[in-house]
């Protein structure tokens, strides 16, 4: 918690300078999944990855990895045993898109507008969660000039969409 709060404070204060490096999305996804292999294995999740090897974006690998881990962790925690976690990525003329979809319980309609708010805990949050991971993911993506959104339907899972825009400088 303390480490996450320090990272978020640095982002808020503008003390983080994002690198401008070429990031292959397949490499980013693989590294993030490696970091979460134990919780995914415990739940025996089926992980489906769809995307071409040449999909990339310009940004900071370390911070993008942090953001993706936070999103994936959330999806893993809310997925049922032997559930499906789907990661898709693609690039077009405007942006590189990364979509993460789980098959969990979903997010209540009244919670959905607040899930990226620091310390917000929705109805389905575990007692040990503090509500900072998704807020940090949003801060990291936005610091790189991107957007992050979530769509969810109770009983049908949640879909997170990250867009990193082509040719856009970090904020």
Short mmCIF file of N, CA and C in Angstrom, two decimals:
data_model
loop_
_atom_site.label_atom_id
_atom_site.label_comp_id
_atom_site.label_asym_id
_atom_site.label_seq_id
_atom_site.Cartn_x
_atom_site.Cartn_y
_atom_site.Cartn_z
N UNK A 1 0.83 -1.20 0.00
CA UNK A 1 0.00 0.00 0.00
C UNK A 1 0.86 1.25 0.00
N UNK A 2 1.88 1.28 0.87
CA UNK A 2 2.74 2.46 0.96
C UNK A 2 3.47 2.70 -0.36
N UNK A 3 3.99 1.62 -0.94
CA UNK A 3 4.67 1.74 -2.23
C UNK A 3 3.76 2.27 -3.31
N UNK A 4 2.54 1.76 -3.34
CA UNK A 4 1.56 2.21 -4.34
C UNK A 4 1.21 3.67 -4.13
N UNK A 5 1.04 4.07 -2.88
CA UNK A 5 0.72 5.47 -2.59
C UNK A 5 1.87 6.40 -2.99
N UNK A 6 3.10 5.96 -2.77
CA UNK A 6 4.25 6.78 -3.17
C UNK A 6 4.30 6.93 -4.70
N UNK A 7 4.06 5.84 -5.40
CA UNK A 7 4.05 5.90 -6.87
C UNK A 7 2.96 6.84 -7.36
N UNK A 8 1.77 6.72 -6.77
CA UNK A 8 0.65 7.55 -7.18
C UNK A 8 0.91 9.02 -6.86
N UNK A 9 1.54 9.28 -5.73
CA UNK A 9 1.89 10.66 -5.35
C UNK A 9 2.88 11.26 -6.34
N UNK A 10 3.86 10.46 -6.76
CA UNK A 10 4.83 10.95 -7.74
C UNK A 10 4.14 11.28 -9.06
N UNK A 11 3.21 10.43 -9.47
CA UNK A 11 2.47 10.69 -10.70
C UNK A 11 1.65 11.97 -10.58
N UNK A 12 0.96 12.12 -9.44
CA UNK A 12 0.14 13.31 -9.19
C UNK A 12 0.97 14.59 -9.20
N UNK A 13 2.17 14.51 -8.62
CA UNK A 13 3.02 15.69 -8.48
C UNK A 13 3.78 16.03 -9.77
N UNK A 14 3.65 15.18 -10.77
CA UNK A 14 4.38 15.43 -12.01
C UNK A 14 5.85 15.11 -11.90
N UNK A 15 6.22 14.31 -10.89
CA UNK A 15 7.62 13.97 -10.65
C UNK A 15 8.09 12.77 -11.47
N UNK A 16 7.22 12.21 -12.27
CA UNK A 16 7.57 11.06 -13.09
C UNK A 16 7.72 11.53 -14.53
N UNK A 17 8.85 11.20 -15.10
CA UNK A 17 9.08 11.49 -16.52
C UNK A 17 8.99 10.17 -17.26
N UNK A 18 8.01 10.08 -18.14
CA UNK A 18 7.79 8.86 -18.90
C UNK A 18 8.79 8.79 -20.06
N UNK A 19 9.39 7.63 -20.20
CA UNK A 19 10.29 7.40 -21.33
C UNK A 19 9.48 7.33 -22.61
N UNK A 20 10.13 7.57 -23.69
CA UNK A 20 9.52 7.46 -25.02
C UNK A 20 10.25 6.35 -25.76
N UNK A 21 9.81 5.11 -25.52
CA UNK A 21 10.46 3.97 -26.15
C UNK A 21 9.43 3.12 -26.87
N UNK A 22 9.90 2.35 -27.83
CA UNK A 22 9.01 1.46 -28.57
C UNK A 22 8.69 0.26 -27.68
N UNK A 23 7.39 0.02 -27.49
CA UNK A 23 6.95 -1.07 -26.62
C UNK A 23 6.16 -2.08 -27.44
N UNK A 24 6.72 -3.27 -27.65
CA UNK A 24 5.94 -4.34 -28.29
C UNK A 24 4.89 -4.83 -27.29
N UNK A 25 3.62 -4.77 -27.66
CA UNK A 25 2.55 -5.11 -26.73
C UNK A 25 2.61 -6.58 -26.32
N UNK A 26 2.99 -7.46 -27.24
CA UNK A 26 3.08 -8.89 -26.88
C UNK A 26 4.09 -9.10 -25.76
N UNK A 27 5.20 -8.39 -25.81
CA UNK A 27 6.22 -8.50 -24.76
C UNK A 27 5.68 -7.93 -23.43
N UNK A 28 4.97 -6.82 -23.49
CA UNK A 28 4.38 -6.20 -22.31
C UNK A 28 3.37 -7.14 -21.66
N UNK A 29 2.51 -7.74 -22.46
CA UNK A 29 1.50 -8.66 -21.95
C UNK A 29 2.15 -9.89 -21.32
N UNK A 30 3.13 -10.47 -21.98
CA UNK A 30 3.80 -11.66 -21.45
C UNK A 30 4.47 -11.37 -20.12
N UNK A 31 5.14 -10.23 -20.03
CA UNK A 31 5.83 -9.89 -18.78
C UNK A 31 4.82 -9.65 -17.66
N UNK A 32 3.72 -8.99 -17.95
CA UNK A 32 2.69 -8.74 -16.93
C UNK A 32 2.08 -10.06 -16.46
N UNK A 33 1.82 -10.97 -17.40
CA UNK A 33 1.25 -12.27 -17.03
C UNK A 33 2.23 -13.11 -16.21
N UNK A 34 3.52 -12.99 -16.52
CA UNK A 34 4.53 -13.69 -15.71
C UNK A 34 4.46 -13.24 -14.25
N UNK A 35 4.28 -11.95 -14.04
CA UNK A 35 4.21 -11.40 -12.69
C UNK A 35 3.01 -11.92 -11.92
N UNK A 36 1.97 -12.35 -12.64
CA UNK A 36 0.73 -12.80 -12.01
C UNK A 36 0.46 -14.28 -12.25
N UNK A 37 1.49 -15.02 -12.59
CA UNK A 37 1.30 -16.43 -12.95
C UNK A 37 0.77 -17.27 -11.78
N UNK A 38 1.20 -16.98 -10.57
CA UNK A 38 0.75 -17.79 -9.43
C UNK A 38 -0.74 -17.60 -9.15
N UNK A 39 -1.25 -16.36 -9.00
CA UNK A 39 -2.69 -16.22 -8.77
C UNK A 39 -3.52 -16.77 -9.94
N UNK A 40 -3.04 -16.62 -11.16
CA UNK A 40 -3.77 -17.15 -12.32
C UNK A 40 -3.77 -18.68 -12.31
N UNK A 41 -2.65 -19.25 -11.90
CA UNK A 41 -2.54 -20.71 -11.83
C UNK A 41 -3.40 -21.28 -10.70
N UNK A 42 -3.44 -20.60 -9.57
CA UNK A 42 -4.25 -21.06 -8.44
C UNK A 42 -5.71 -21.17 -8.86
N UNK A 43 -6.17 -20.21 -9.67
CA UNK A 43 -7.56 -20.23 -10.14
C UNK A 43 -7.75 -21.06 -11.41
N UNK A 44 -6.66 -21.62 -11.91
CA UNK A 44 -6.69 -22.42 -13.14
C UNK A 44 -7.39 -21.66 -14.27
N UNK A 45 -7.04 -20.38 -14.40
CA UNK A 45 -7.66 -19.56 -15.44
C UNK A 45 -7.18 -19.96 -16.83
N UNK A 46 -8.07 -19.86 -17.77
CA UNK A 46 -7.74 -20.04 -19.17
C UNK A 46 -7.43 -18.64 -19.70
N UNK A 47 -6.22 -18.46 -20.20
CA UNK A 47 -5.80 -17.14 -20.68
C UNK A 47 -5.68 -17.20 -22.20
N UNK A 48 -6.42 -16.32 -22.84
CA UNK A 48 -6.45 -16.27 -24.30
C UNK A 48 -5.86 -14.93 -24.73
N UNK A 49 -4.82 -14.98 -25.55
CA UNK A 49 -4.16 -13.77 -26.04
C UNK A 49 -4.34 -13.69 -27.54
N UNK A 50 -4.83 -12.54 -28.00
CA UNK A 50 -5.05 -12.32 -29.43
C UNK A 50 -4.40 -11.01 -29.84
N UNK A 51 -3.45 -11.09 -30.75
CA UNK A 51 -2.80 -9.89 -31.26
C UNK A 51 -1.57 -10.26 -32.07
N UNK A 52 -1.23 -9.40 -32.98
CA UNK A 52 -0.07 -9.63 -33.84
C UNK A 52 1.21 -9.22 -33.10
N UNK A 53 2.29 -9.93 -33.40
CA UNK A 53 3.58 -9.66 -32.75
C UNK A 53 4.11 -8.25 -33.01
N UNK A 54 3.72 -7.64 -34.13
CA UNK A 54 4.27 -6.33 -34.49
C UNK A 54 3.48 -5.15 -33.91
N UNK A 55 2.44 -5.42 -33.11
CA UNK A 55 1.67 -4.33 -32.50
C UNK A 55 2.53 -3.67 -31.42
N UNK A 56 2.64 -2.35 -31.50
CA UNK A 56 3.47 -1.62 -30.55
C UNK A 56 2.90 -0.23 -30.30
N UNK A 57 3.52 0.48 -29.35
CA UNK A 57 3.20 1.88 -29.10
C UNK A 57 4.43 2.53 -28.50
N UNK A 58 4.43 3.85 -28.45
CA UNK A 58 5.53 4.58 -27.85
C UNK A 58 5.12 5.00 -26.45
N UNK A 59 5.94 4.64 -25.47
CA UNK A 59 5.64 4.95 -24.09
C UNK A 59 6.75 4.47 -23.17
N UNK A 60 6.42 4.29 -21.92
CA UNK A 60 7.38 3.86 -20.91
C UNK A 60 7.04 2.41 -20.52
N UNK A 61 7.94 1.49 -20.81
CA UNK A 61 7.66 0.07 -20.58
C UNK A 61 7.41 -0.21 -19.10
N UNK A 62 8.27 0.29 -18.24
CA UNK A 62 8.15 0.02 -16.80
C UNK A 62 6.78 0.46 -16.26
N UNK A 63 6.39 1.69 -16.56
CA UNK A 63 5.12 2.21 -16.04
C UNK A 63 3.92 1.55 -16.71
N UNK A 64 4.04 1.26 -18.00
CA UNK A 64 2.95 0.57 -18.70
C UNK A 64 2.76 -0.83 -18.13
N UNK A 65 3.85 -1.47 -17.79
CA UNK A 65 3.82 -2.79 -17.15
C UNK A 65 3.07 -2.71 -15.82
N UNK A 66 3.38 -1.69 -15.05
CA UNK A 66 2.70 -1.47 -13.75
C UNK A 66 1.19 -1.31 -13.95
N UNK A 67 0.81 -0.51 -14.93
CA UNK A 67 -0.63 -0.28 -15.19
C UNK A 67 -1.32 -1.57 -15.61
N UNK A 68 -0.70 -2.32 -16.52
CA UNK A 68 -1.31 -3.55 -17.01
C UNK A 68 -1.41 -4.60 -15.90
N UNK A 69 -0.40 -4.68 -15.05
CA UNK A 69 -0.46 -5.62 -13.92
C UNK A 69 -1.66 -5.28 -13.03
N UNK A 70 -1.88 -4.01 -12.76
CA UNK A 70 -3.00 -3.62 -11.90
C UNK A 70 -4.35 -4.02 -12.51
N UNK A 71 -4.48 -3.86 -13.80
CA UNK A 71 -5.73 -4.25 -14.47
C UNK A 71 -5.89 -5.77 -14.47
N UNK A 72 -4.82 -6.47 -14.83
CA UNK A 72 -4.88 -7.93 -14.86
C UNK A 72 -5.14 -8.51 -13.47
N UNK A 73 -4.50 -7.94 -12.46
CA UNK A 73 -4.71 -8.40 -11.08
C UNK A 73 -6.18 -8.28 -10.70
N UNK A 74 -6.77 -7.15 -11.04
CA UNK A 74 -8.19 -6.93 -10.75
C UNK A 74 -9.04 -8.00 -11.44
N UNK A 75 -8.75 -8.26 -12.70
CA UNK A 75 -9.51 -9.26 -13.46
C UNK A 75 -9.33 -10.65 -12.88
N UNK A 76 -8.12 -11.00 -12.51
CA UNK A 76 -7.85 -12.31 -11.94
C UNK A 76 -8.59 -12.48 -10.61
N UNK A 77 -8.52 -11.46 -9.76
CA UNK A 77 -9.17 -11.53 -8.45
C UNK A 77 -10.68 -11.71 -8.57
N UNK A 78 -11.27 -11.16 -9.63
CA UNK A 78 -12.73 -11.21 -9.77
C UNK A 78 -13.21 -12.30 -10.73
N UNK A 79 -12.28 -13.12 -11.20
CA UNK A 79 -12.67 -14.22 -12.10
C UNK A 79 -12.93 -15.48 -11.29
N UNK A 80 -13.88 -16.29 -11.74
CA UNK A 80 -14.13 -17.56 -11.06
C UNK A 80 -13.04 -18.58 -11.41
N UNK A 81 -12.93 -19.61 -10.62
CA UNK A 81 -11.99 -20.68 -10.94
C UNK A 81 -12.32 -21.25 -12.32
N UNK A 82 -11.27 -21.53 -13.06
CA UNK A 82 -11.34 -22.04 -14.43
C UNK A 82 -12.06 -21.08 -15.38
N UNK A 83 -12.07 -19.80 -15.02
CA UNK A 83 -12.67 -18.78 -15.87
C UNK A 83 -11.76 -18.41 -17.03
N UNK A 84 -12.27 -17.57 -17.90
CA UNK A 84 -11.53 -17.12 -19.07
C UNK A 84 -11.09 -15.67 -18.89
N UNK A 85 -9.81 -15.43 -19.11
CA UNK A 85 -9.25 -14.09 -19.13
C UNK A 85 -8.74 -13.87 -20.55
N UNK A 86 -9.30 -12.86 -21.21
CA UNK A 86 -9.00 -12.62 -22.62
C UNK A 86 -8.25 -11.30 -22.75
N UNK A 87 -7.12 -11.34 -23.47
CA UNK A 87 -6.32 -10.14 -23.71
C UNK A 87 -6.18 -9.99 -25.22
N UNK A 88 -6.65 -8.86 -25.73
CA UNK A 88 -6.58 -8.59 -27.16
C UNK A 88 -5.84 -7.28 -27.37
N UNK A 89 -5.07 -7.22 -28.44
CA UNK A 89 -4.41 -5.96 -28.78
C UNK A 89 -4.32 -5.82 -30.29
N UNK A 90 -4.39 -4.57 -30.71
CA UNK A 90 -4.32 -4.25 -32.13
C UNK A 90 -3.90 -2.80 -32.29
N UNK A 91 -3.47 -2.48 -33.48
CA UNK A 91 -3.03 -1.11 -33.78
C UNK A 91 -3.72 -0.66 -35.05
N UNK A 92 -4.15 0.62 -35.04
CA UNK A 92 -4.68 1.21 -36.26
C UNK A 92 -3.99 2.56 -36.45
N UNK A 93 -4.48 3.36 -37.37
CA UNK A 93 -3.83 4.64 -37.66
C UNK A 93 -3.88 5.61 -36.47
N UNK A 94 -4.90 5.48 -35.62
CA UNK A 94 -5.08 6.42 -34.51
C UNK A 94 -4.43 6.00 -33.20
N UNK A 95 -4.52 4.70 -32.89
CA UNK A 95 -4.07 4.26 -31.57
C UNK A 95 -3.72 2.77 -31.54
N UNK A 96 -3.04 2.42 -30.45
CA UNK A 96 -2.84 1.01 -30.11
C UNK A 96 -3.82 0.72 -29.00
N UNK A 97 -4.57 -0.35 -29.17
CA UNK A 97 -5.62 -0.72 -28.23
C UNK A 97 -5.25 -2.02 -27.53
N UNK A 98 -5.42 -2.03 -26.20
CA UNK A 98 -5.27 -3.24 -25.41
C UNK A 98 -6.58 -3.44 -24.67
N UNK A 99 -7.18 -4.62 -24.86
CA UNK A 99 -8.47 -4.90 -24.22
C UNK A 99 -8.30 -6.14 -23.33
N UNK A 100 -8.70 -6.01 -22.07
CA UNK A 100 -8.64 -7.12 -21.13
C UNK A 100 -10.07 -7.41 -20.66
N UNK A 101 -10.50 -8.65 -20.86
CA UNK A 101 -11.87 -9.04 -20.53
C UNK A 101 -11.86 -10.24 -19.58
N UNK A 102 -12.62 -10.13 -18.51
CA UNK A 102 -12.76 -11.27 -17.61
C UNK A 102 -14.19 -11.79 -17.66
N UNK A 103 -14.43 -12.89 -17.00
CA UNK A 103 -15.77 -13.47 -16.97
C UNK A 103 -16.28 -13.53 -15.54
N UNK A 104 -15.87 -12.53 -14.76
CA UNK A 104 -16.24 -12.50 -13.34
C UNK A 104 -17.66 -12.02 -13.11
N UNK A 105 -17.91 -11.66 -11.88
CA UNK A 105 -19.26 -11.26 -11.45
C UNK A 105 -19.68 -9.91 -12.04
N UNK A 106 -18.72 -9.15 -12.56
CA UNK A 106 -19.04 -7.84 -13.11
C UNK A 106 -19.06 -6.77 -12.04
N UNK A 107 -19.22 -5.56 -12.48
CA UNK A 107 -19.22 -4.41 -11.58
C UNK A 107 -20.63 -3.83 -11.58
N UNK A 108 -21.13 -3.55 -10.39
CA UNK A 108 -22.47 -2.98 -10.25
C UNK A 108 -22.54 -1.65 -11.01
N UNK A 109 -23.68 -1.41 -11.63
CA UNK A 109 -23.88 -0.21 -12.45
C UNK A 109 -23.55 1.06 -11.68
N UNK A 110 -23.93 1.12 -10.40
CA UNK A 110 -23.66 2.32 -9.60
C UNK A 110 -22.19 2.46 -9.21
N UNK A 111 -21.43 1.36 -9.24
CA UNK A 111 -19.99 1.41 -8.93
C UNK A 111 -19.14 1.78 -10.13
N UNK A 112 -19.59 1.42 -11.32
CA UNK A 112 -18.79 1.56 -12.54
C UNK A 112 -18.20 2.96 -12.75
N UNK A 113 -18.95 4.06 -12.54
CA UNK A 113 -18.36 5.39 -12.77
C UNK A 113 -17.23 5.75 -11.79
N UNK A 114 -17.08 4.97 -10.72
CA UNK A 114 -16.13 5.32 -9.66
C UNK A 114 -14.93 4.40 -9.55
N UNK A 115 -14.84 3.36 -10.37
CA UNK A 115 -13.81 2.35 -10.14
C UNK A 115 -12.38 2.85 -10.33
N UNK A 116 -12.19 3.95 -11.06
CA UNK A 116 -10.85 4.51 -11.23
C UNK A 116 -10.55 5.60 -10.20
N UNK A 117 -11.45 5.79 -9.25
CA UNK A 117 -11.27 6.79 -8.19
C UNK A 117 -10.45 6.19 -7.06
N UNK A 118 -9.47 6.92 -6.63
CA UNK A 118 -8.59 6.45 -5.55
C UNK A 118 -9.38 6.09 -4.30
N UNK A 119 -9.09 4.93 -3.74
CA UNK A 119 -9.68 4.38 -2.51
C UNK A 119 -11.14 3.96 -2.65
N UNK A 120 -11.67 3.98 -3.85
CA UNK A 120 -13.05 3.54 -4.02
C UNK A 120 -13.10 2.02 -4.03
N UNK A 121 -13.99 1.46 -3.25
CA UNK A 121 -14.18 0.02 -3.20
C UNK A 121 -15.63 -0.28 -3.53
N UNK A 122 -15.83 -1.01 -4.59
CA UNK A 122 -17.18 -1.38 -5.01
C UNK A 122 -17.75 -2.50 -4.16
N UNK A 123 -18.98 -2.83 -4.45
CA UNK A 123 -19.69 -3.88 -3.71
C UNK A 123 -19.00 -5.24 -3.76
N UNK A 124 -18.34 -5.53 -4.87
CA UNK A 124 -17.70 -6.83 -5.04
C UNK A 124 -16.24 -6.85 -4.59
N UNK A 125 -15.75 -5.76 -4.00
CA UNK A 125 -14.36 -5.69 -3.58
C UNK A 125 -14.11 -6.61 -2.39
N UNK A 126 -12.95 -7.27 -2.43
CA UNK A 126 -12.55 -8.12 -1.31
C UNK A 126 -12.19 -7.23 -0.12
N UNK A 127 -12.37 -7.74 1.10
CA UNK A 127 -12.09 -6.93 2.29
C UNK A 127 -10.66 -6.41 2.37
N UNK A 128 -9.70 -7.14 1.78
CA UNK A 128 -8.30 -6.72 1.85
C UNK A 128 -7.90 -5.74 0.75
N UNK A 129 -8.79 -5.41 -0.16
CA UNK A 129 -8.47 -4.46 -1.22
C UNK A 129 -8.61 -3.03 -0.70
N UNK A 130 -7.75 -2.15 -1.22
CA UNK A 130 -7.78 -0.75 -0.76
C UNK A 130 -8.26 0.23 -1.82
N UNK A 131 -8.47 -0.22 -3.04
CA UNK A 131 -9.01 0.65 -4.07
C UNK A 131 -8.00 1.61 -4.66
N UNK A 132 -6.77 1.13 -4.88
CA UNK A 132 -5.77 2.03 -5.45
C UNK A 132 -5.21 1.55 -6.79
N UNK A 133 -5.32 0.25 -7.08
CA UNK A 133 -4.73 -0.31 -8.30
C UNK A 133 -5.28 0.27 -9.59
N UNK A 134 -6.59 0.36 -9.70
CA UNK A 134 -7.18 0.90 -10.93
C UNK A 134 -6.95 2.40 -11.04
N UNK A 135 -6.93 3.09 -9.92
CA UNK A 135 -6.63 4.53 -9.94
C UNK A 135 -5.21 4.76 -10.45
N UNK A 136 -4.28 3.91 -10.01
CA UNK A 136 -2.90 4.04 -10.48
C UNK A 136 -2.80 3.70 -11.96
N UNK A 137 -3.49 2.66 -12.40
CA UNK A 137 -3.47 2.30 -13.82
C UNK A 137 -3.95 3.48 -14.67
N UNK A 138 -5.03 4.11 -14.24
CA UNK A 138 -5.56 5.26 -14.98
C UNK A 138 -4.55 6.41 -15.02
N UNK A 139 -3.93 6.70 -13.88
CA UNK A 139 -2.94 7.79 -13.82
C UNK A 139 -1.76 7.52 -14.76
N UNK A 140 -1.31 6.29 -14.79
CA UNK A 140 -0.17 5.92 -15.64
C UNK A 140 -0.54 6.04 -17.12
N UNK A 141 -1.67 5.50 -17.49
CA UNK A 141 -2.09 5.55 -18.90
C UNK A 141 -2.29 7.01 -19.33
N UNK A 142 -2.96 7.80 -18.51
CA UNK A 142 -3.20 9.20 -18.86
C UNK A 142 -1.90 10.01 -18.90
N UNK A 143 -0.95 9.69 -18.05
CA UNK A 143 0.34 10.38 -18.05
C UNK A 143 1.06 10.15 -19.38
N UNK A 144 0.72 9.06 -20.05
CA UNK A 144 1.32 8.76 -21.34
C UNK A 144 0.43 9.21 -22.50
N UNK A 145 -0.58 10.03 -22.19
CA UNK A 145 -1.45 10.56 -23.22
C UNK A 145 -2.51 9.59 -23.69
N UNK A 146 -2.74 8.53 -22.93
CA UNK A 146 -3.73 7.52 -23.32
C UNK A 146 -5.03 7.64 -22.55
N UNK A 147 -5.92 6.71 -22.83
CA UNK A 147 -7.22 6.64 -22.15
C UNK A 147 -7.44 5.23 -21.66
N UNK A 148 -8.20 5.11 -20.58
CA UNK A 148 -8.61 3.80 -20.10
C UNK A 148 -10.08 3.87 -19.72
N UNK A 149 -10.83 2.87 -20.13
CA UNK A 149 -12.26 2.81 -19.82
C UNK A 149 -12.61 1.39 -19.37
N UNK A 150 -13.77 1.27 -18.76
CA UNK A 150 -14.28 -0.04 -18.36
C UNK A 150 -15.76 -0.13 -18.69
N UNK A 151 -16.14 -1.31 -19.16
CA UNK A 151 -17.55 -1.62 -19.38
C UNK A 151 -17.81 -2.91 -18.61
N UNK A 152 -18.98 -2.99 -18.00
CA UNK A 152 -19.28 -4.18 -17.23
C UNK A 152 -20.77 -4.39 -17.13
N UNK A 153 -21.11 -5.64 -16.96
CA UNK A 153 -22.49 -6.00 -16.72
C UNK A 153 -22.49 -7.08 -15.65
N UNK A 154 -23.26 -6.89 -14.62
CA UNK A 154 -23.27 -7.86 -13.53
C UNK A 154 -23.61 -9.24 -14.05
N UNK A 155 -22.82 -10.21 -13.60
CA UNK A 155 -23.00 -11.59 -14.02
C UNK A 155 -22.37 -11.93 -15.35
N UNK A 156 -21.78 -10.93 -16.03
CA UNK A 156 -21.23 -11.17 -17.37
C UNK A 156 -19.78 -10.75 -17.51
N UNK A 157 -19.17 -10.23 -16.45
CA UNK A 157 -17.76 -9.86 -16.51
C UNK A 157 -17.52 -8.39 -16.80
N UNK A 158 -16.23 -8.08 -16.93
CA UNK A 158 -15.79 -6.70 -17.12
C UNK A 158 -14.78 -6.64 -18.26
N UNK A 159 -14.82 -5.53 -18.99
CA UNK A 159 -13.88 -5.31 -20.09
C UNK A 159 -13.18 -3.97 -19.88
N UNK A 160 -11.86 -4.01 -19.79
CA UNK A 160 -11.05 -2.80 -19.69
C UNK A 160 -10.43 -2.53 -21.05
N UNK A 161 -10.48 -1.28 -21.49
CA UNK A 161 -9.90 -0.90 -22.77
C UNK A 161 -8.91 0.23 -22.55
N UNK A 162 -7.68 0.00 -23.02
CA UNK A 162 -6.63 1.02 -22.94
C UNK A 162 -6.31 1.43 -24.37
N UNK A 163 -6.19 2.74 -24.57
CA UNK A 163 -5.79 3.25 -25.88
C UNK A 163 -4.58 4.15 -25.69
N UNK A 164 -3.51 3.83 -26.42
CA UNK A 164 -2.34 4.69 -26.49
C UNK A 164 -2.34 5.29 -27.88
N UNK A 165 -2.46 6.61 -27.94
CA UNK A 165 -2.62 7.30 -29.24
C UNK A 165 -1.29 7.46 -29.95
N UNK A 166 -1.31 7.25 -31.25
CA UNK A 166 -0.10 7.36 -32.08
C UNK A 166 0.28 8.82 -32.25
N UNK A 167 1.57 9.10 -32.14
CA UNK A 167 2.08 10.43 -32.38
C UNK A 167 1.72 11.45 -31.32
N UNK A 168 1.28 11.00 -30.16
CA UNK A 168 0.89 11.94 -29.10
C UNK A 168 1.97 11.91 -28.02
N UNK A 169 2.46 13.05 -27.67
CA UNK A 169 3.49 13.17 -26.63
C UNK A 169 2.89 12.89 -25.27
N UNK A 170 3.74 12.42 -24.36
CA UNK A 170 3.29 12.22 -22.98
C UNK A 170 2.88 13.56 -22.38
N UNK A 171 1.89 13.52 -21.51
CA UNK A 171 1.38 14.73 -20.88
C UNK A 171 2.36 15.23 -19.85
#
